[in-house]
XYZ file of N, CA and C in Angstrom:
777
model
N 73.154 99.254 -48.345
C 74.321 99.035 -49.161
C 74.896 97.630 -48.961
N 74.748 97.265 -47.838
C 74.903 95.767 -47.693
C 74.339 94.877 -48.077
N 73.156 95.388 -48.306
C 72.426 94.215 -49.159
C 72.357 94.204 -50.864
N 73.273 95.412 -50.856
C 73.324 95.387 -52.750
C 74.795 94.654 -52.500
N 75.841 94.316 -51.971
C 76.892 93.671 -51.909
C 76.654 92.330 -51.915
N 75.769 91.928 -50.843
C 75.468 90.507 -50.794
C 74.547 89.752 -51.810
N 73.852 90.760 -52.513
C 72.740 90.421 -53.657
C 74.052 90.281 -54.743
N 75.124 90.676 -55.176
C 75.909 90.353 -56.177
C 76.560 89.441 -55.638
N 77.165 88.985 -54.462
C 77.889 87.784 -54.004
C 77.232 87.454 -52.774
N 76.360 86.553 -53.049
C 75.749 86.381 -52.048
C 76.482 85.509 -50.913
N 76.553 85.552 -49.441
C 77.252 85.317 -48.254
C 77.193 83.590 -48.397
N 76.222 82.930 -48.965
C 76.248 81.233 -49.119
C 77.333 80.644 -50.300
N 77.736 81.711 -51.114
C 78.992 81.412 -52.123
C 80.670 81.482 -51.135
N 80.771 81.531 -50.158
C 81.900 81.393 -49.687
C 82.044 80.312 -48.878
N 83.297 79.944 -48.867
C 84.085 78.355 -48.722
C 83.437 78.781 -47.178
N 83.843 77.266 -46.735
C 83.485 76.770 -45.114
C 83.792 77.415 -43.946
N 85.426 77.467 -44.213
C 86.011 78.306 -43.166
C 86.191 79.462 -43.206
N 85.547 80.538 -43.937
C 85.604 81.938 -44.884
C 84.886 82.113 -43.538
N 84.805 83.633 -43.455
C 84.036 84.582 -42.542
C 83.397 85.617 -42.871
N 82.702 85.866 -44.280
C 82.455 86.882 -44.819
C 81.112 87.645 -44.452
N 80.624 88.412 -44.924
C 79.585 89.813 -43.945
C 79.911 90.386 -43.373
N 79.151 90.920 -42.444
C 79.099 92.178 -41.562
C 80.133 91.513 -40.539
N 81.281 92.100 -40.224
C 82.138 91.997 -39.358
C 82.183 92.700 -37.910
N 81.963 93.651 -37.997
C 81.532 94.714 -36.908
C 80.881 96.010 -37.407
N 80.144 96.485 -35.905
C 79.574 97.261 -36.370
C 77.881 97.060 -36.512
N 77.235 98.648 -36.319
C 75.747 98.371 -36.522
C 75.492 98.961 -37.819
N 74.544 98.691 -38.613
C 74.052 99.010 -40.100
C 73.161 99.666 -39.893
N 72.544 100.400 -39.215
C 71.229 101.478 -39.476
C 72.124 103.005 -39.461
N 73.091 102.895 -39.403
C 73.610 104.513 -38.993
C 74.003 104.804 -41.102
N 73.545 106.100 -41.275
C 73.692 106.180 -42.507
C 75.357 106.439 -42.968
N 75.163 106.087 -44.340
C 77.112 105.901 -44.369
C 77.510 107.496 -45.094
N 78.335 107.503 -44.202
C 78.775 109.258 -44.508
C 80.162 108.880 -45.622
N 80.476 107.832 -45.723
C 81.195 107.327 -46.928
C 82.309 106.157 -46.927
N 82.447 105.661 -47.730
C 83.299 104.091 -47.612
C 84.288 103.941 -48.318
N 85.235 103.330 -47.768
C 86.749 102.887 -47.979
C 86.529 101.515 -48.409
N 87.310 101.291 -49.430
C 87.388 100.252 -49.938
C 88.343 99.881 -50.114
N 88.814 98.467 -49.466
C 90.563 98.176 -49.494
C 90.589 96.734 -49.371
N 91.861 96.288 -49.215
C 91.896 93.845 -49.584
C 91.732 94.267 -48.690
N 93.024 94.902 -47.417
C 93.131 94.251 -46.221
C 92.171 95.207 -44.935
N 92.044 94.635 -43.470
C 91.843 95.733 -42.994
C 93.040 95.736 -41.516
N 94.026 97.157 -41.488
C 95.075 96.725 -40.410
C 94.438 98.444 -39.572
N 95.536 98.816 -38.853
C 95.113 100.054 -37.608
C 95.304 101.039 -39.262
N 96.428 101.093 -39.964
C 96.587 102.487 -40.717
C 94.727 102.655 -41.630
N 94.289 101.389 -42.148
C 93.544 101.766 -43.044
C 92.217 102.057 -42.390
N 91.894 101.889 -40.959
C 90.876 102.136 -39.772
C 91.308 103.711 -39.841
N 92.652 103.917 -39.808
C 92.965 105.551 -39.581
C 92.632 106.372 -40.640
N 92.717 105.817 -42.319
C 92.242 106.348 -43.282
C 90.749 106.462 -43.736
N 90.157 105.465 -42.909
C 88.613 105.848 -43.189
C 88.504 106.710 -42.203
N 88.986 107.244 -40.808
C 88.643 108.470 -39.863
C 88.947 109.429 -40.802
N 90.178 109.604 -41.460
C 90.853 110.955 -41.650
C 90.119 111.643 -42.874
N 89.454 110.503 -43.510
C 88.606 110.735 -45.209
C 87.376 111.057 -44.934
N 86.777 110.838 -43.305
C 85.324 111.002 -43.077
C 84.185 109.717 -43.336
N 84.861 108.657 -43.353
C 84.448 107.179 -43.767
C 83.955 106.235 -42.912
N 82.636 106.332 -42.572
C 82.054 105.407 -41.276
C 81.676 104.101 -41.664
N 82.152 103.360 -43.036
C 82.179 102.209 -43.074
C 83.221 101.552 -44.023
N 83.792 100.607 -43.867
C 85.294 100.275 -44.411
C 84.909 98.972 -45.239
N 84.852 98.374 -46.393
C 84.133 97.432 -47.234
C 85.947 96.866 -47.723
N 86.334 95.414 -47.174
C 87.292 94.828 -47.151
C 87.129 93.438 -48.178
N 87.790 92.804 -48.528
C 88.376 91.802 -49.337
C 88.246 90.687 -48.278
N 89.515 90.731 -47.711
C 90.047 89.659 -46.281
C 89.054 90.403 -45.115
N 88.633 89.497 -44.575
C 87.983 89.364 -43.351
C 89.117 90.051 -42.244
N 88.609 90.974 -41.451
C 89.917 91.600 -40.297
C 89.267 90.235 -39.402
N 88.370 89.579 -39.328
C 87.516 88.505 -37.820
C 87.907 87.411 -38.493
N 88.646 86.417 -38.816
C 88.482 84.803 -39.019
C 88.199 83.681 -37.881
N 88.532 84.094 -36.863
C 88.464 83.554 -35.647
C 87.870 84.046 -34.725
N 86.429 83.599 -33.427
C 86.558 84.120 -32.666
C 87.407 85.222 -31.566
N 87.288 86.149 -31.457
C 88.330 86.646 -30.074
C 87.543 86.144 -28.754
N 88.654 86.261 -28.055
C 88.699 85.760 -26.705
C 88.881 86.958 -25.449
N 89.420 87.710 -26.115
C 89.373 88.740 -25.163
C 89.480 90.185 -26.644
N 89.342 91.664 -26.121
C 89.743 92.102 -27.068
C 90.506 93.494 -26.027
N 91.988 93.565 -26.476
C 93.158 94.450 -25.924
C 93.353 94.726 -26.635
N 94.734 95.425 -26.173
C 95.741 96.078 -27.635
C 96.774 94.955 -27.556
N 96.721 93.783 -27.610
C 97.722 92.407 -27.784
C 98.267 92.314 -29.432
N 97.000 92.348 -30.122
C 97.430 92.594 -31.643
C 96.919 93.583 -32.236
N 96.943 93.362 -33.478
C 96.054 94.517 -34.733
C 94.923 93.955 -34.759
N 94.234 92.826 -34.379
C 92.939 92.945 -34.471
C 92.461 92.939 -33.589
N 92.859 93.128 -32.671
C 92.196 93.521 -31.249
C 92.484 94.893 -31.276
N 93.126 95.635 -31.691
C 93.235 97.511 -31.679
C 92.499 97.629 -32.765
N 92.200 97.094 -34.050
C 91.668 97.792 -35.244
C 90.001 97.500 -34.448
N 89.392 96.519 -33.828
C 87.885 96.333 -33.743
C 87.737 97.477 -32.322
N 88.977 97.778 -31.461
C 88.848 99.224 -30.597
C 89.034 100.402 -31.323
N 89.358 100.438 -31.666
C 89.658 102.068 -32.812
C 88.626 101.919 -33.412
N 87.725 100.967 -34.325
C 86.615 101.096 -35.010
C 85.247 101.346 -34.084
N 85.421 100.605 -33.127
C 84.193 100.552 -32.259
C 84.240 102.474 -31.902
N 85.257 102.768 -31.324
C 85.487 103.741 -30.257
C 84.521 104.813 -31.764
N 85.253 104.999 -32.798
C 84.802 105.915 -34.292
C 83.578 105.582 -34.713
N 82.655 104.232 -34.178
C 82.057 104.251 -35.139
C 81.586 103.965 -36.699
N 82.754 103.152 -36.590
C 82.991 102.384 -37.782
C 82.963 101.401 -38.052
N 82.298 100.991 -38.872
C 81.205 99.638 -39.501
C 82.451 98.482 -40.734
N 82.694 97.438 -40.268
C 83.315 97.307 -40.462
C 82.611 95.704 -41.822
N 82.840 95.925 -43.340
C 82.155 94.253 -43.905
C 82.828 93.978 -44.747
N 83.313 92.619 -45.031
C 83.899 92.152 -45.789
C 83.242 90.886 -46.661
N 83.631 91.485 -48.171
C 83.348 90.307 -49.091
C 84.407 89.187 -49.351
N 84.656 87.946 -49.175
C 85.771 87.477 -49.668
C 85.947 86.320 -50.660
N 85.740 85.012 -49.810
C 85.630 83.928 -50.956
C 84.041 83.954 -51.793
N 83.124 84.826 -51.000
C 82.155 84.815 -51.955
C 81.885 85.966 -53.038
N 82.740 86.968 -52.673
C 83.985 87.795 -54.145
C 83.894 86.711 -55.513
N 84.958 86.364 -54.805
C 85.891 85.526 -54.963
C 85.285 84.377 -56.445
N 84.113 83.775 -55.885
C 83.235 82.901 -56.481
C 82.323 83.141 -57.052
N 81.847 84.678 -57.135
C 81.167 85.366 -57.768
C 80.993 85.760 -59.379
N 80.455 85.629 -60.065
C 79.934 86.072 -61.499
C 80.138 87.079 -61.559
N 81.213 87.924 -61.848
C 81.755 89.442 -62.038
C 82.593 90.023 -60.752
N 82.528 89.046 -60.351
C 83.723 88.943 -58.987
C 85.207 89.458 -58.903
N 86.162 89.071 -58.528
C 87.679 88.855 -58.282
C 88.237 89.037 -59.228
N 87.733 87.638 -59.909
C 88.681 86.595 -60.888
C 88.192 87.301 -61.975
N 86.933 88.002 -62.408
C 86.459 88.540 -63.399
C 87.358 89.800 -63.823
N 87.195 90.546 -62.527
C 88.358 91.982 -63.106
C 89.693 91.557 -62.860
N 90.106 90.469 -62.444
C 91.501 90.267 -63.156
C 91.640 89.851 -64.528
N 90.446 89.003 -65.003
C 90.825 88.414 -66.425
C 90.344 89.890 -67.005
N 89.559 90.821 -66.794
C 89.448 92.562 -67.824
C 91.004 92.854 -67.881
N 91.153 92.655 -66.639
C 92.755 93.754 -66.733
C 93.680 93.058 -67.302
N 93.087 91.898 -68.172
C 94.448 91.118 -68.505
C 93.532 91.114 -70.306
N 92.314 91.860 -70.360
C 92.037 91.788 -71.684
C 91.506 90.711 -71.985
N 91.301 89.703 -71.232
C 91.063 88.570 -71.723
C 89.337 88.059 -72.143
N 89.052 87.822 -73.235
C 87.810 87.576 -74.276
C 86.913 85.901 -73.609
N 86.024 85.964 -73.854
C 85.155 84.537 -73.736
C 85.655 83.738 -72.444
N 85.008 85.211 -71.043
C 85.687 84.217 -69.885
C 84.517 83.369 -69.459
N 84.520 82.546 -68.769
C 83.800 81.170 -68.211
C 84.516 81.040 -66.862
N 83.663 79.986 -65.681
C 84.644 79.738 -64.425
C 84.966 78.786 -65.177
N 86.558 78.305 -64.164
C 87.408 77.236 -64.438
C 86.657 75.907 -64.075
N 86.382 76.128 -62.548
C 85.853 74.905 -61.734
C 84.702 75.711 -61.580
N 83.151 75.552 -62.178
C 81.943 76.199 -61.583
C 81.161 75.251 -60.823
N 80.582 75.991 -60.169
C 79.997 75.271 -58.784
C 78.563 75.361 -58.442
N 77.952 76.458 -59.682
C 76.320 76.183 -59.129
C 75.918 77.232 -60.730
N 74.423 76.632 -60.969
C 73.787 77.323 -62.190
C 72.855 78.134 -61.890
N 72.259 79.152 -62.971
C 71.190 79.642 -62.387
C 69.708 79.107 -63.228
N 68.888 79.783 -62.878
C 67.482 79.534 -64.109
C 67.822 79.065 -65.685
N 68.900 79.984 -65.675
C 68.662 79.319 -67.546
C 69.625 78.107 -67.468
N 70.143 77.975 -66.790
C 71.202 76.792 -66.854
C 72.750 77.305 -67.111
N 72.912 78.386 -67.118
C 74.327 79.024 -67.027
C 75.371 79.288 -65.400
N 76.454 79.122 -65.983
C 76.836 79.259 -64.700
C 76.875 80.247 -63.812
N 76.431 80.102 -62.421
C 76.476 80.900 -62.332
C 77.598 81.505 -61.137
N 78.130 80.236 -60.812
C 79.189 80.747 -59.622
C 80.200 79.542 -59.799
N 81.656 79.834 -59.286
C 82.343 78.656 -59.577
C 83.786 79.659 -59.089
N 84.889 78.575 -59.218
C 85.986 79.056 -59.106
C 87.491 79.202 -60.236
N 87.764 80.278 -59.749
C 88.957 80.925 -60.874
C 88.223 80.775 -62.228
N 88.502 81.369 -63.807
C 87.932 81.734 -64.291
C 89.535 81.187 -65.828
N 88.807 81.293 -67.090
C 89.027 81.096 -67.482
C 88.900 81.462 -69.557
N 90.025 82.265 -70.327
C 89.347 82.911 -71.426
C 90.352 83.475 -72.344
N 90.335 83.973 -73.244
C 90.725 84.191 -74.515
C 91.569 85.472 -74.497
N 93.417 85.490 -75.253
C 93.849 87.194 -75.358
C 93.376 87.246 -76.574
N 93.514 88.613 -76.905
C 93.058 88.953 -78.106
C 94.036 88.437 -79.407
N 95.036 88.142 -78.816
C 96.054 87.943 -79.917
C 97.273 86.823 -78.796
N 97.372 85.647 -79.519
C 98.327 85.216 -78.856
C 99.666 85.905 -78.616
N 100.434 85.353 -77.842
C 101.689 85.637 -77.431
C 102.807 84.913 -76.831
N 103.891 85.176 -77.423
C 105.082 84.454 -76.692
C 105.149 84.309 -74.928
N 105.642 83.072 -74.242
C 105.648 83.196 -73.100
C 105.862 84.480 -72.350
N 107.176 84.699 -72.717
C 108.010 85.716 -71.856
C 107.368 87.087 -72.387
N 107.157 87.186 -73.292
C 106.170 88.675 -73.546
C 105.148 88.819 -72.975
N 104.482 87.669 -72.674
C 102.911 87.468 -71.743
C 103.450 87.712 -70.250
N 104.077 87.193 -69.505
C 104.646 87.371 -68.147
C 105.164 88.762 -67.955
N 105.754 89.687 -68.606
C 106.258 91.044 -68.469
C 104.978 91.774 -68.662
N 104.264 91.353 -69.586
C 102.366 92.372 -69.801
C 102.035 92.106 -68.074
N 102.103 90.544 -67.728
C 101.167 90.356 -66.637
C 101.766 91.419 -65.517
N 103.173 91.407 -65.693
C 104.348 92.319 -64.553
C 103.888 93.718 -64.069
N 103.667 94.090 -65.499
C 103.130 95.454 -65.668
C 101.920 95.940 -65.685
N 100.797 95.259 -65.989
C 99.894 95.200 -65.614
C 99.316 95.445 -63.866
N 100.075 94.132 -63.193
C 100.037 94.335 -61.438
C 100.899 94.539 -61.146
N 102.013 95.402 -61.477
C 102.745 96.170 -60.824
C 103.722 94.793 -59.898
N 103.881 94.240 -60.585
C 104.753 92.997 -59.850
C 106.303 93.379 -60.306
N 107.146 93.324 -59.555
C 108.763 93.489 -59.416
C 109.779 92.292 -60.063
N 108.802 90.758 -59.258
C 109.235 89.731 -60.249
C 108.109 88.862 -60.098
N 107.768 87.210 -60.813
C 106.949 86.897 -60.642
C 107.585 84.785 -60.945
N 106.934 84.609 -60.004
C 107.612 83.329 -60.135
C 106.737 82.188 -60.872
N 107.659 81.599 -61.989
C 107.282 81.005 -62.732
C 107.952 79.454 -63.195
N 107.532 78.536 -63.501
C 108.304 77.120 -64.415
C 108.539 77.761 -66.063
N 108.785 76.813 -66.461
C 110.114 77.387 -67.451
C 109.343 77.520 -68.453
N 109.863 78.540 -69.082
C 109.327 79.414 -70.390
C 108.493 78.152 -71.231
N 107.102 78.475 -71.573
C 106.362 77.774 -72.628
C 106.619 77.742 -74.016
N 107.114 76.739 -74.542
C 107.610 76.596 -76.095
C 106.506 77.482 -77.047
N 105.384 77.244 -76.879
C 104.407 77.143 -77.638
C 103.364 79.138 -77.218
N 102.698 79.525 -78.139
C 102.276 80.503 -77.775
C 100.843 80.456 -77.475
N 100.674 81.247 -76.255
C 99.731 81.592 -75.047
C 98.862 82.430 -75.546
N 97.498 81.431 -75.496
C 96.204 81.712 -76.420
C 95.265 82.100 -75.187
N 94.780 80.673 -74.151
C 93.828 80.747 -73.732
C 95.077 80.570 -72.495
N 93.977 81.919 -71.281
C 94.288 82.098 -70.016
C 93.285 81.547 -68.576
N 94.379 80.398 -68.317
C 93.318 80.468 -67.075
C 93.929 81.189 -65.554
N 92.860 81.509 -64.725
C 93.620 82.400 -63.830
C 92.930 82.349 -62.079
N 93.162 82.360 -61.233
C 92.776 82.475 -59.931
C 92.944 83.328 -58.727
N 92.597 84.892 -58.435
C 93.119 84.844 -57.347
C 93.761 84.492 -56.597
N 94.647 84.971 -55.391
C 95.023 84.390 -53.868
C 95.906 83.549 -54.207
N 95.674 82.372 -53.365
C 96.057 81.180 -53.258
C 94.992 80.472 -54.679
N 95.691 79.777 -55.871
C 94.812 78.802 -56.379
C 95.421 77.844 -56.946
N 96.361 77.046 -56.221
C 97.096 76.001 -57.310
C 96.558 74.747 -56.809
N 95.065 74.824 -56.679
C 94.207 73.444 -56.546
C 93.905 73.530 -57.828
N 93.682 74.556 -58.745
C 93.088 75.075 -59.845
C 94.199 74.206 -61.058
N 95.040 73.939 -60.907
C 96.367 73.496 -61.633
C 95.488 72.702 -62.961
N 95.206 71.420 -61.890
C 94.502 70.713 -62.942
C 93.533 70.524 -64.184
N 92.632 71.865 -63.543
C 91.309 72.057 -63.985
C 91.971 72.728 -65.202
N 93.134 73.781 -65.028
C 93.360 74.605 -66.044
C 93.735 73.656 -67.377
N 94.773 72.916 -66.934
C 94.594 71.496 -67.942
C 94.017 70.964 -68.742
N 92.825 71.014 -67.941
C 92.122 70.212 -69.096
C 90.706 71.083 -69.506
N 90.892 72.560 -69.468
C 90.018 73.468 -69.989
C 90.983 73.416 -70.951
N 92.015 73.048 -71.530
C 92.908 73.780 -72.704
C 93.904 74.786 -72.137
N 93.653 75.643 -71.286
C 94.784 76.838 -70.819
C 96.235 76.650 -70.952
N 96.654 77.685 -71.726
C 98.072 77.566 -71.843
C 98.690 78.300 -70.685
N 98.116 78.945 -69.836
C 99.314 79.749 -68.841
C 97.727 79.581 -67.580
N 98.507 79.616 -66.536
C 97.841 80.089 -65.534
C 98.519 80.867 -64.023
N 97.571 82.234 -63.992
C 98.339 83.069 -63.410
C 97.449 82.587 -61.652
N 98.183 83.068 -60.829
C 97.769 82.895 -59.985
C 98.341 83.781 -58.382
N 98.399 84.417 -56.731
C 98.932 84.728 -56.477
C 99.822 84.299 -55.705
N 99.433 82.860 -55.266
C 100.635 82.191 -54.603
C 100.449 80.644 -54.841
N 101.793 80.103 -54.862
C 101.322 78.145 -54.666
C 102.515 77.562 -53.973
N 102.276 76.292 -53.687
C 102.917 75.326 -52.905
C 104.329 75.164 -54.017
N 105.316 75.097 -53.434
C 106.678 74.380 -53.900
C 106.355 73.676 -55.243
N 105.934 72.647 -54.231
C 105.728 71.243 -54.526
C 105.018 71.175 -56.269
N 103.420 72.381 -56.138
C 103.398 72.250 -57.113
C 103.520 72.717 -58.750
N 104.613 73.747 -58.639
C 105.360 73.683 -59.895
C 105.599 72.421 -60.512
N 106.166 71.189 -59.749
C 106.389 70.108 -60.558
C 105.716 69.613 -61.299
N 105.838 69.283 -62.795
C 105.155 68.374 -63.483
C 104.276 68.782 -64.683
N 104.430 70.559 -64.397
C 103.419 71.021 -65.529
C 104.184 71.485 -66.898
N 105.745 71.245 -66.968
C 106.696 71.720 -67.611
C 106.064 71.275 -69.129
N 106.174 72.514 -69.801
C 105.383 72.723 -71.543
C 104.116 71.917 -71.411
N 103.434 71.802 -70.357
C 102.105 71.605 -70.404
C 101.141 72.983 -70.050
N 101.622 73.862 -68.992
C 101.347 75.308 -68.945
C 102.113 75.769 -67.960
N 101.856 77.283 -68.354
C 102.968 78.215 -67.576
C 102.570 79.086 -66.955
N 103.019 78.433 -65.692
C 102.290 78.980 -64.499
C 103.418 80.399 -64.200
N 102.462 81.290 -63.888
C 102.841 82.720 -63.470
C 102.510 83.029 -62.155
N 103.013 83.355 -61.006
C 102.911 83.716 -59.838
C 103.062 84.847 -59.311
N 102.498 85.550 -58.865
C 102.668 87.110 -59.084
C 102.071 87.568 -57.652
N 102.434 86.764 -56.263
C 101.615 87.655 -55.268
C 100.213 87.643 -54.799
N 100.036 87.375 -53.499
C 98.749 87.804 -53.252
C 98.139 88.594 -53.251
N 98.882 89.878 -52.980
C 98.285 90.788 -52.321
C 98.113 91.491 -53.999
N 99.237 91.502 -55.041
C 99.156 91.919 -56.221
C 98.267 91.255 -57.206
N 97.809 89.881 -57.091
C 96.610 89.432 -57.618
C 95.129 90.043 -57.097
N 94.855 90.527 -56.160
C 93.597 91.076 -55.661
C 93.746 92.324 -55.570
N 94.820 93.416 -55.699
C 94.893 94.356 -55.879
C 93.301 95.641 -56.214
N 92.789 94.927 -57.172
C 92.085 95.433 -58.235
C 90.396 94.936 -57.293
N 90.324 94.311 -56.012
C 88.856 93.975 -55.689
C 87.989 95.137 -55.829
N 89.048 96.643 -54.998
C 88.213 97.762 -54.798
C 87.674 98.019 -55.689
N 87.872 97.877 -56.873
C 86.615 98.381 -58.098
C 86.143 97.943 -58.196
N 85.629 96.235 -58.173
C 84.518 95.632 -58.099
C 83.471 95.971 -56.711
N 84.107 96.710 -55.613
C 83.278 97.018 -54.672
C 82.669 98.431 -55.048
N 83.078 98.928 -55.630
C 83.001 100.577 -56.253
C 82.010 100.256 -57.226
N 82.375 99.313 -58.106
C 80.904 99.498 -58.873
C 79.871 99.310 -58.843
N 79.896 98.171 -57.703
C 78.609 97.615 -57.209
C 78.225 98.839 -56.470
N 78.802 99.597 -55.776
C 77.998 100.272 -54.789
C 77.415 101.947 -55.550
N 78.640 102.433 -56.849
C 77.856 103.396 -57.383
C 76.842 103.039 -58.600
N 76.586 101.298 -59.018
C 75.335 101.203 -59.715
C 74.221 101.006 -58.416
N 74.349 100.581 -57.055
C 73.278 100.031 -56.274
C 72.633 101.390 -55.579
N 73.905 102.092 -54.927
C 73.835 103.404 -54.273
C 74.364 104.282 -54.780
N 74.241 105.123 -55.625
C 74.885 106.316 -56.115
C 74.989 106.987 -55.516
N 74.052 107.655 -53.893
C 74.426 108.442 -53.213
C 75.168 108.486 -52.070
N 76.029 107.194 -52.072
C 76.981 106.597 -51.279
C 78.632 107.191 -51.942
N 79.059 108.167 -50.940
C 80.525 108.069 -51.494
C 81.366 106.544 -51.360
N 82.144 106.772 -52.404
C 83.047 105.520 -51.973
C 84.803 106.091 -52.768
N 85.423 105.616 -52.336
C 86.911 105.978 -51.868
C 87.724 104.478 -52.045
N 88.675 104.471 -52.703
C 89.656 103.107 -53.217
C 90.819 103.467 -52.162
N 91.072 102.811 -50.866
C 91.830 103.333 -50.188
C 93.207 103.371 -50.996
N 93.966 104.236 -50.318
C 95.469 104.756 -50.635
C 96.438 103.415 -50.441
N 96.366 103.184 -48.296
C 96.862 102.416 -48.196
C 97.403 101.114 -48.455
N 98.400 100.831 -48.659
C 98.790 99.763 -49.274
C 99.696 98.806 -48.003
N 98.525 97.775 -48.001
C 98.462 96.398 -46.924
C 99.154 95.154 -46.927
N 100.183 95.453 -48.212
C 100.946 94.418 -48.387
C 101.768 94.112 -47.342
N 101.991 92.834 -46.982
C 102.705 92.762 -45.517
C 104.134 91.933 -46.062
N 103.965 92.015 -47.744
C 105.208 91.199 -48.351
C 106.218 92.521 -48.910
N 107.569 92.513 -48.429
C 108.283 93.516 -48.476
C 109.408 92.509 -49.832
N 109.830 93.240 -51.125
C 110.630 92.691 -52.054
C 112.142 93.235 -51.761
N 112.975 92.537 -50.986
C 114.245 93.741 -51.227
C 115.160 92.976 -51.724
């Protein structure tokens, strides 16, 4: 099953300092069924025990850094003891998700409806000369729309409370460009693909400035922009393995509280 994950995003499509693959854990033990969730903390280690789930298929890497010792000092030093102690296999896809051809950025632009997507910034071709990997993504609504009617769809859509934005776009919002996570390196690129709005889940202060009625940037959360990975891990694994259960965990890993 790991190798039908890595055959759709393969482990050489993620950025430098990314940590993506097999995180912990041995791969010959057969999978009695998998959790699929962004983050991995102690509750969602507890929800693959309680569901019967001996391998946990994550978004964010629980390992970015060597450990140095492993205690109960933090959550990732208790989540890789609680997993070890269960038996539980622990892999994560992330920036090479992320950069992937039906990836991240792909089922966010579905859930946003959006027609004739392309990457924004692509980064490598395949045989026929198409792209085939690149970053944030970029494509067509079916019907334009007023700013502020487009930002309340996006609201409701990811379940966002509010979403931070520069000031309402005069003009109506045709073509969407969009990024996962963190992407306001993407600012530019969206620019000069044409994009009238670009959604994204978090950015710097700084750069709101300067894009005013050039596009309208929508900000909506990290954790609520990737929301949606688990089904791209779900489908890959019931077209690769059908006889693999798989499970969209419950838990919800947001560590951003709105009050």
């Amino acid at each position: 099953m790991l190798s039908a994950l890595e055959q759709f995003a393969p482990l050489p499509l993620q950025e430098s300092w990314d940590n993506a693959g097999l995180q912990l854990g041995l791969t010959e033990a057969e999978v009695s069924g998998a959790l699929l969730c962004l983050d991995v903390n102690e509750a969602i280690v507890d929800e693959a025990m309680r569901k019967g789930c001996n391998l946990i298929v994550s978004h964010h890497p629980l390992l970015f850094r060597g450990l140095k010792q492993i205690t109960d000092a933090d959550y990732v030093q208790r989540c890789v003891i609680k997993a070890l102690k269960n038996d539980i296999v622990i892999v994560s896809m992330h920036t090479n998700m992320d950069n992937a051809k039906g990836g991240v950025n792909y089922k966010i632009a579905e859930k946003l409806g959006l027609t004739e997507i392309s990457f924004l910034a692509p980064s490598s071709m395949d045989n026929t000369g198409a792209d085939a990997s690149g970053s944030g993504v970029i494509g067509s609504l079916a019907q334009p729309m007023d700013a502020k009617a487009f930002i309340e769809q996006v609201k409701n859509l990811f379940h966002v409370q509010c979403a931070q934005c520069n000031e309402l776009l005069q003009r109506p919002i045709r073509k969407v460009a969009l990024c996962g996570g963190a992407g306001d390196f993407l600012l530019d690129d969206a620019v000069r693909k044409g994009a009238d709005a670009f959604i994204t889940g978090e950015m710097h202060y700084h750069e709101y400035f300067g894009y005013e009625q050039r596009l309208q940037i929508c900000v909506i959360g990290h954790y609520q922009s990737e929301q949606y990975t688990s089904e791209v891990f779900r489908d890959i694994i019931r077209k690769e393995c059908p006889e693999v259960r798989t499970i969209i965990a419950e838990t919800n890993t947001n560590p951003i509280e709105y009050i």
